[in-house]
Amino acid sequence: MFKKFHIRQYNLRLLLMVTVAIVFGIIMVNSANPSFTKKNIIGATLAICVMLAVTLIDYRRLARFSWLFYVMNLLILLLVRIPGIGYNINGATRWIRFGGIQFQPSEFSKVFLIIFVAAYISERANRLNTIRTLGTLALLMIPPLVLIKSQPDLSTTLIIAFIMIAIVFLGGLSMKLIAIVSAILVPTTIGLLWYIRQPWQKLLHGWQQRRVLSFFRPQDYLSAESYQQLNSMLAIGSGKLWGNGLNNDLPSSVKNANYLPEPQTDFIFAIIGEDLGFAGTVFTIIILLIIVYLLFGIARRTESLFGRLLAGGTACYIGLQTFVNIGVVTLLLPNTGLPLPFISYGLTSLFSSCILIGICLNIDRQNRLSYTKF
């Protein structure tokens, strides 16, 4: 399972870009809230070590354990619901705490389910476009998604669902089925948007509905649901081209005035805009886009369908979550509470992202070894 390490076998560009993103995240978290710096540095160092360790595991072996990963995912999601193990923060029970260790199982769900769905599709590639294959996969996705939504965590539920759909698409879903699904989803989505805006709707919790309504009518929720997003826009705007500087003590700073609660997490992009200006936000987007581009490049070069789907699924995960996070901070999307990959403070998210990057580095490493042997 483990292969010898040789630096020339690695995609150094991807490794460099991920490391730059993580180090940049440490710098920005320190500027947002220095009290998290020490823990963030330790966690980031361990995450990079885990990423490098994962690169030594032949990714093809993961397919053999895909069902085990699926069951493990269900088990850790069920643990959240056990009193004394599941940990509640701000009204949501999304964390597991053992002693001094705390993590968010739904973040690891992204790893487990990307591996599982990639293996499931690669094993059934010749019969992917059948009701039995797609229907069985849909049924298998219901339990983990329901468990995540019940935490409640609708945003992560939707992100995982979209990632799984993307992997199915990359696996060779027929254009006919795509057209049929689109013809159903578009009017359904429009109908859902209308429904959840009604006062008598039963699909969302009250606070979830207010988040959606605050997106359409932010002026009605200035002191509540729209508070963070509007202040994040002020922070980004105040940075102008080059920003106000890292760790600045300006009294006019949105961050220094504590108008952004816990800015080191989901709204770190606003801190980047305020401290480093437009230049800093562009730098952030470029780094993450390069990572996504390199991941799709690995997928394109990989002959193994399982490897292509793992790399492609990881690229979709990083790209989609980046888009949603920045969309929320810039008021283009309703407030969801998703971290910016590699940059936001959140060690569970960082570990899950690094594990997936480690797998993708191994995929590219196996490609290079195959070319060398050929």
Short mmCIF file of C-alpha atoms in Angstrom, two decimals:
data_model
loop_
_atom_site.label_atom_id
_atom_site.label_comp_id
_atom_site.label_asym_id
_atom_site.label_seq_id
_atom_site.Cartn_x
_atom_site.Cartn_y
_atom_site.Cartn_z
CA MET A 1 0.00 0.00 0.00
CA PHE A 2 2.81 2.42 0.88
CA LYS A 3 5.33 3.51 -1.75
CA LYS A 4 8.78 5.01 -1.35
CA PHE A 5 8.97 8.77 -1.32
CA HIS A 6 10.82 10.59 -4.10
CA ILE A 7 10.37 14.33 -4.56
CA ARG A 8 10.64 14.18 -8.38
CA GLN A 9 7.52 12.04 -8.52
CA TYR A 10 5.34 14.78 -7.05
CA ASN A 11 3.27 17.53 -8.58
CA LEU A 12 5.30 20.29 -6.96
CA ARG A 13 3.11 23.05 -8.39
CA LEU A 14 0.02 21.72 -6.62
CA LEU A 15 1.97 21.08 -3.43
CA LEU A 16 3.38 24.62 -3.55
CA MET A 17 0.02 26.28 -4.23
CA VAL A 18 -1.70 24.42 -1.39
CA THR A 19 1.14 25.28 0.99
CA VAL A 20 0.98 28.95 -0.05
CA ALA A 21 -2.79 28.98 0.55
CA ILE A 22 -2.38 27.42 4.01
CA VAL A 23 0.41 29.81 5.04
CA PHE A 24 -1.58 32.75 3.70
CA GLY A 25 -4.54 31.52 5.74
CA ILE A 26 -2.41 31.45 8.91
CA ILE A 27 -1.33 35.05 8.26
CA MET A 28 -4.90 36.22 7.71
CA VAL A 29 -6.30 34.34 10.72
CA ASN A 30 -3.60 35.97 12.84
CA SER A 31 -4.68 39.38 11.55
CA ALA A 32 -8.35 38.57 12.16
CA ASN A 33 -7.93 37.12 15.65
CA PRO A 34 -4.41 36.51 17.03
CA SER A 35 -5.73 34.26 19.81
CA PHE A 36 -6.19 31.47 17.24
CA THR A 37 -2.72 31.75 15.70
CA LYS A 38 -0.87 29.16 17.79
CA LYS A 39 -3.56 26.51 17.44
CA ASN A 40 -3.86 27.27 13.73
CA ILE A 41 -0.13 26.87 13.14
CA ILE A 42 -0.06 23.53 14.98
CA GLY A 43 -3.16 22.29 13.16
CA ALA A 44 -1.86 23.43 9.75
CA THR A 45 1.49 21.72 10.34
CA LEU A 46 -0.25 18.46 11.26
CA ALA A 47 -2.58 18.78 8.25
CA ILE A 48 0.37 19.17 5.88
CA CYS A 49 2.04 16.14 7.48
CA VAL A 50 -1.16 14.12 7.01
CA MET A 51 -1.37 15.29 3.39
CA LEU A 52 2.19 14.11 2.72
CA ALA A 53 1.51 10.80 4.49
CA VAL A 54 -1.58 10.20 2.34
CA THR A 55 0.50 10.69 -0.81
CA LEU A 56 2.35 7.49 0.10
CA ILE A 57 -0.83 5.40 -0.05
CA ASP A 58 -1.71 3.98 -3.46
CA TYR A 59 -5.07 5.61 -4.19
CA ARG A 60 -6.29 2.52 -6.09
CA ARG A 61 -6.42 0.61 -2.80
CA LEU A 62 -9.05 3.06 -1.50
CA ALA A 63 -11.67 1.63 -3.85
CA ARG A 64 -11.53 -1.69 -2.00
CA PHE A 65 -12.59 0.02 1.23
CA SER A 66 -15.24 2.33 -0.24
CA TRP A 67 -18.13 0.59 1.55
CA LEU A 68 -16.18 0.71 4.80
CA PHE A 69 -15.76 4.47 4.33
CA TYR A 70 -19.51 4.77 3.69
CA VAL A 71 -20.35 2.93 6.92
CA MET A 72 -17.73 4.89 8.90
CA ASN A 73 -19.30 8.09 7.62
CA LEU A 74 -22.73 7.06 8.85
CA LEU A 75 -21.32 6.06 12.24
CA ILE A 76 -19.57 9.37 12.92
CA LEU A 77 -22.66 11.27 11.80
CA LEU A 78 -24.75 9.19 14.21
CA LEU A 79 -22.29 9.90 17.04
CA VAL A 80 -23.22 13.58 16.77
CA ARG A 81 -26.71 12.70 17.95
CA ILE A 82 -25.52 10.94 21.13
CA PRO A 83 -25.76 13.15 24.25
CA GLY A 84 -22.37 13.67 25.82
CA ILE A 85 -20.55 13.09 22.52
CA GLY A 86 -22.35 15.46 20.16
CA TYR A 87 -21.43 19.04 20.97
CA ASN A 88 -23.75 22.02 20.48
CA ILE A 89 -22.46 25.43 19.38
CA ASN A 90 -24.84 28.33 18.68
CA GLY A 91 -27.87 26.05 18.54
CA ALA A 92 -26.41 23.51 16.10
CA THR A 93 -25.11 20.07 17.09
CA ARG A 94 -22.49 19.49 14.40
CA TRP A 95 -19.40 18.63 16.44
CA ILE A 96 -18.02 15.62 18.28
CA ARG A 97 -15.88 16.17 21.35
CA PHE A 98 -13.62 13.58 22.97
CA GLY A 99 -11.64 15.11 25.80
CA GLY A 100 -9.82 18.07 24.30
CA ILE A 101 -10.35 16.95 20.69
CA GLN A 102 -13.24 18.46 18.77
CA PHE A 103 -14.08 17.92 15.10
CA GLN A 104 -16.96 18.31 12.66
CA PRO A 105 -17.95 14.95 11.09
CA SER A 106 -19.75 16.54 8.14
CA GLU A 107 -16.39 17.85 6.88
CA PHE A 108 -14.98 14.33 6.80
CA SER A 109 -18.18 13.25 5.03
CA LYS A 110 -16.87 15.09 1.97
CA VAL A 111 -13.80 12.84 1.95
CA PHE A 112 -15.66 9.59 2.61
CA LEU A 113 -18.43 10.26 0.10
CA ILE A 114 -16.14 11.48 -2.68
CA ILE A 115 -14.20 8.20 -2.35
CA PHE A 116 -17.36 6.12 -2.12
CA VAL A 117 -19.18 7.70 -5.07
CA ALA A 118 -16.03 7.64 -7.23
CA ALA A 119 -15.60 3.92 -6.51
CA TYR A 120 -19.32 3.18 -7.00
CA ILE A 121 -19.41 4.85 -10.41
CA SER A 122 -16.08 3.44 -11.63
CA GLU A 123 -17.28 -0.08 -10.83
CA ARG A 124 -20.51 0.49 -12.78
CA ALA A 125 -19.24 2.67 -15.61
CA ASN A 126 -20.82 0.51 -18.31
CA ARG A 127 -24.26 0.75 -16.75
CA LEU A 128 -24.12 4.21 -15.22
CA ASN A 129 -27.03 5.58 -17.25
CA THR A 130 -29.57 3.13 -15.89
CA ILE A 131 -32.35 3.67 -13.40
CA ARG A 132 -31.02 0.89 -11.19
CA THR A 133 -27.49 2.35 -10.89
CA LEU A 134 -28.52 5.97 -10.45
CA GLY A 135 -31.52 5.11 -8.28
CA THR A 136 -29.44 2.95 -5.94
CA LEU A 137 -26.82 5.71 -5.63
CA ALA A 138 -29.53 8.26 -4.86
CA LEU A 139 -30.94 6.01 -2.13
CA LEU A 140 -27.48 5.50 -0.65
CA MET A 141 -26.95 9.26 -0.48
CA ILE A 142 -30.17 9.90 1.44
CA PRO A 143 -29.05 8.65 4.91
CA PRO A 144 -25.84 10.75 5.20
CA LEU A 145 -27.49 13.84 3.72
CA VAL A 146 -30.48 13.54 6.06
CA LEU A 147 -28.16 13.13 9.06
CA ILE A 148 -26.17 16.23 8.09
CA LYS A 149 -29.28 18.31 7.44
CA SER A 150 -30.74 17.32 10.82
CA GLN A 151 -27.75 18.79 12.72
CA PRO A 152 -28.99 21.26 11.25
CA ASP A 153 -26.53 22.03 8.44
CA LEU A 154 -28.38 22.69 5.22
CA SER A 155 -25.45 24.42 3.50
CA THR A 156 -23.09 21.44 3.88
CA THR A 157 -25.91 19.12 2.82
CA LEU A 158 -26.37 21.06 -0.42
CA ILE A 159 -22.63 21.33 -1.09
CA ILE A 160 -22.15 17.56 -0.70
CA ALA A 161 -25.19 16.87 -2.88
CA PHE A 162 -23.84 19.10 -5.65
CA ILE A 163 -20.38 17.50 -5.40
CA MET A 164 -21.93 14.05 -5.76
CA ILE A 165 -23.94 15.22 -8.79
CA ALA A 166 -20.74 16.64 -10.31
CA ILE A 167 -18.95 13.31 -9.86
CA VAL A 168 -21.82 11.47 -11.56
CA PHE A 169 -21.61 13.96 -14.43
CA LEU A 170 -17.84 13.45 -14.73
CA GLY A 171 -18.44 9.69 -14.71
CA GLY A 172 -20.22 9.88 -18.06
CA LEU A 173 -23.83 10.81 -17.42
CA SER A 174 -25.67 10.95 -20.75
CA MET A 175 -26.72 14.34 -22.14
CA LYS A 176 -30.26 13.00 -22.49
CA LEU A 177 -30.49 12.36 -18.76
CA ILE A 178 -28.90 15.74 -18.03
CA ALA A 179 -31.56 17.44 -20.16
CA ILE A 180 -34.36 15.53 -18.40
CA VAL A 181 -32.98 16.31 -14.94
CA SER A 182 -32.49 19.99 -15.86
CA ALA A 183 -36.07 20.17 -17.14
CA ILE A 184 -37.20 18.93 -13.73
CA LEU A 185 -34.76 20.80 -11.49
CA VAL A 186 -35.14 24.29 -12.95
CA PRO A 187 -38.89 24.67 -12.33
CA THR A 188 -38.55 22.74 -9.05
CA THR A 189 -35.87 25.16 -7.83
CA ILE A 190 -37.99 28.16 -8.79
CA GLY A 191 -40.93 26.62 -6.97
CA LEU A 192 -38.84 25.93 -3.87
CA LEU A 193 -37.54 29.50 -3.79
CA TRP A 194 -41.11 30.74 -3.90
CA TYR A 195 -42.25 28.25 -1.26
CA ILE A 196 -39.54 28.91 1.32
CA ARG A 197 -40.27 32.64 1.17
CA GLN A 198 -43.83 32.06 2.38
CA PRO A 199 -44.56 32.56 6.11
CA TRP A 200 -46.31 29.18 6.33
CA GLN A 201 -43.50 27.10 4.79
CA LYS A 202 -42.39 24.00 6.74
CA LEU A 203 -39.19 23.03 4.91
CA LEU A 204 -36.71 25.32 6.70
CA HIS A 205 -36.18 26.27 10.32
CA GLY A 206 -37.13 29.84 11.17
CA TRP A 207 -33.52 31.07 11.25
CA GLN A 208 -32.77 29.33 7.95
CA GLN A 209 -35.74 31.01 6.29
CA ARG A 210 -34.66 34.40 7.67
CA ARG A 211 -31.23 33.93 6.11
CA VAL A 212 -32.85 33.39 2.72
CA LEU A 213 -35.22 36.32 3.18
CA SER A 214 -32.34 38.56 4.27
CA PHE A 215 -30.68 37.88 0.93
CA PHE A 216 -33.72 39.15 -0.98
CA ARG A 217 -34.54 41.98 1.46
CA PRO A 218 -31.34 42.83 3.39
CA GLN A 219 -32.73 46.19 4.47
CA ASP A 220 -35.31 44.38 6.63
CA TYR A 221 -32.67 42.42 8.55
CA LEU A 222 -29.96 45.02 9.14
CA SER A 223 -29.46 44.13 12.81
CA ALA A 224 -29.84 40.36 12.45
CA GLU A 225 -29.34 37.99 9.50
CA SER A 226 -27.91 40.65 7.14
CA TYR A 227 -25.60 42.08 9.80
CA GLN A 228 -22.49 40.06 8.95
CA GLN A 229 -22.85 40.24 5.19
CA LEU A 230 -23.42 44.00 5.08
CA ASN A 231 -20.49 44.61 7.42
CA SER A 232 -18.31 42.30 5.35
CA MET A 233 -19.12 44.44 2.31
CA LEU A 234 -18.11 47.53 4.28
CA ALA A 235 -14.85 45.85 5.28
CA ILE A 236 -14.00 44.88 1.71
CA GLY A 237 -14.88 48.34 0.42
CA SER A 238 -12.80 50.07 3.08
CA GLY A 239 -9.68 48.22 1.92
CA LYS A 240 -9.78 49.90 -1.52
CA LEU A 241 -6.86 48.83 -3.74
CA TRP A 242 -4.06 47.91 -1.32
CA GLY A 243 -5.86 47.59 2.02
CA ASN A 244 -5.30 49.05 5.47
CA GLY A 245 -2.46 46.68 6.38
CA LEU A 246 -2.19 43.49 8.40
CA ASN A 247 -2.87 43.72 12.14
CA ASN A 248 -3.74 47.39 11.81
CA ASP A 249 -5.16 49.28 14.80
CA LEU A 250 -7.30 51.76 12.87
CA PRO A 251 -10.41 52.71 14.92
CA SER A 252 -12.41 52.92 11.67
CA SER A 253 -11.71 49.27 10.88
CA VAL A 254 -14.79 47.04 10.71
CA LYS A 255 -12.71 44.23 12.19
CA ASN A 256 -11.32 46.32 15.06
CA ALA A 257 -14.78 47.61 15.90
CA ASN A 258 -15.96 43.96 16.28
CA TYR A 259 -18.65 44.36 13.63
CA LEU A 260 -17.73 40.93 12.24
CA PRO A 261 -18.24 38.20 14.85
CA GLU A 262 -15.61 35.43 14.57
CA PRO A 263 -14.05 36.90 11.39
CA GLN A 264 -11.35 34.21 11.33
CA THR A 265 -13.84 31.59 10.12
CA ASP A 266 -16.40 31.95 7.32
CA PHE A 267 -15.82 35.69 6.75
CA ILE A 268 -12.03 35.62 6.45
CA PHE A 269 -12.39 36.91 2.87
CA ALA A 270 -13.75 40.17 4.29
CA ILE A 271 -10.64 40.51 6.45
CA ILE A 272 -8.49 39.90 3.37
CA GLY A 273 -10.36 42.69 1.57
CA GLU A 274 -10.01 45.12 4.47
CA ASP A 275 -6.36 44.39 5.29
CA LEU A 276 -4.94 43.73 1.79
CA GLY A 277 -7.52 45.45 -0.40
CA PHE A 278 -8.61 44.47 -3.89
CA ALA A 279 -5.10 43.15 -4.56
CA GLY A 280 -5.40 40.70 -1.66
CA THR A 281 -8.80 39.41 -2.74
CA VAL A 282 -7.58 38.87 -6.31
CA PHE A 283 -4.50 37.04 -4.98
CA THR A 284 -6.75 34.76 -2.91
CA ILE A 285 -9.02 33.94 -5.84
CA ILE A 286 -6.08 33.29 -8.18
CA ILE A 287 -4.39 30.89 -5.73
CA LEU A 288 -7.57 28.87 -5.25
CA LEU A 289 -8.34 28.89 -8.99
CA ILE A 290 -4.85 27.58 -9.73
CA ILE A 291 -5.42 24.74 -7.25
CA VAL A 292 -8.71 23.84 -8.95
CA TYR A 293 -7.07 24.06 -12.39
CA LEU A 294 -4.21 21.77 -11.33
CA LEU A 295 -6.68 19.26 -9.87
CA PHE A 296 -8.66 19.13 -13.12
CA GLY A 297 -5.34 18.70 -14.92
CA ILE A 298 -4.62 15.62 -12.82
CA ALA A 299 -8.09 14.28 -13.62
CA ARG A 300 -7.55 14.87 -17.33
CA ARG A 301 -4.22 13.00 -17.36
CA THR A 302 -5.43 10.00 -15.36
CA GLU A 303 -6.39 6.86 -17.28
CA SER A 304 -8.12 5.24 -14.30
CA LEU A 305 -11.76 6.30 -14.06
CA PHE A 306 -11.59 6.01 -10.27
CA GLY A 307 -8.61 8.38 -10.19
CA ARG A 308 -10.29 10.82 -12.60
CA LEU A 309 -13.39 10.96 -10.46
CA LEU A 310 -11.41 11.42 -7.23
CA ALA A 311 -9.39 14.30 -8.68
CA GLY A 312 -12.40 15.80 -10.45
CA GLY A 313 -14.56 15.49 -7.35
CA THR A 314 -11.89 17.20 -5.25
CA ALA A 315 -11.62 20.01 -7.81
CA CYS A 316 -15.40 20.48 -7.74
CA TYR A 317 -15.37 20.53 -3.94
CA ILE A 318 -12.64 23.18 -3.69
CA GLY A 319 -14.09 25.24 -6.53
CA LEU A 320 -17.72 25.09 -5.41
CA GLN A 321 -16.99 25.85 -1.75
CA THR A 322 -14.74 28.76 -2.76
CA PHE A 323 -17.50 30.17 -4.96
CA VAL A 324 -20.14 29.83 -2.24
CA ASN A 325 -17.95 31.31 0.51
CA ILE A 326 -16.94 34.36 -1.54
CA GLY A 327 -20.51 34.69 -2.83
CA VAL A 328 -21.81 34.86 0.74
CA VAL A 329 -19.20 37.38 1.88
CA THR A 330 -19.91 39.64 -1.11
CA LEU A 331 -23.71 39.32 -0.71
CA LEU A 332 -24.15 37.41 -3.97
CA LEU A 333 -25.58 34.40 -2.10
CA PRO A 334 -27.56 33.87 1.12
CA ASN A 335 -25.52 33.40 4.29
CA THR A 336 -24.54 29.72 4.55
CA GLY A 337 -21.65 29.33 7.00
CA LEU A 338 -19.11 27.50 4.81
CA PRO A 339 -15.34 28.04 5.28
CA LEU A 340 -12.99 29.25 2.57
CA PRO A 341 -10.84 26.20 1.69
CA PHE A 342 -7.31 26.23 3.20
CA ILE A 343 -7.68 29.82 4.43
CA SER A 344 -10.53 30.05 6.95
CA TYR A 345 -9.85 28.91 10.50
CA GLY A 346 -11.40 25.48 10.91
CA LEU A 347 -9.08 22.55 11.42
CA THR A 348 -11.58 19.82 10.47
CA SER A 349 -12.13 21.52 7.12
CA LEU A 350 -8.38 21.96 6.64
CA PHE A 351 -7.66 18.30 7.45
CA SER A 352 -10.36 17.02 5.10
CA SER A 353 -9.11 19.26 2.28
CA CYS A 354 -5.50 18.17 2.85
CA ILE A 355 -6.48 14.49 2.84
CA LEU A 356 -8.16 14.94 -0.55
CA ILE A 357 -5.18 16.88 -1.90
CA GLY A 358 -2.89 14.10 -0.65
CA ILE A 359 -4.98 11.55 -2.56
CA CYS A 360 -4.79 13.68 -5.72
CA LEU A 361 -1.02 14.05 -5.34
CA ASN A 362 -0.79 10.26 -5.17
CA ILE A 363 -2.96 9.95 -8.30
CA ASP A 364 -0.58 12.22 -10.20
CA ARG A 365 2.40 10.40 -8.68
CA GLN A 366 1.07 7.07 -9.97
CA ASN A 367 0.62 8.66 -13.40
CA ARG A 368 4.26 9.78 -13.40
CA LEU A 369 5.44 6.32 -12.31
CA SER A 370 3.42 4.73 -15.13
CA TYR A 371 4.94 7.10 -17.70
CA THR A 372 8.43 6.34 -16.35
CA LYS A 373 7.87 2.58 -16.61
CA PHE A 374 6.48 2.97 -20.12
#
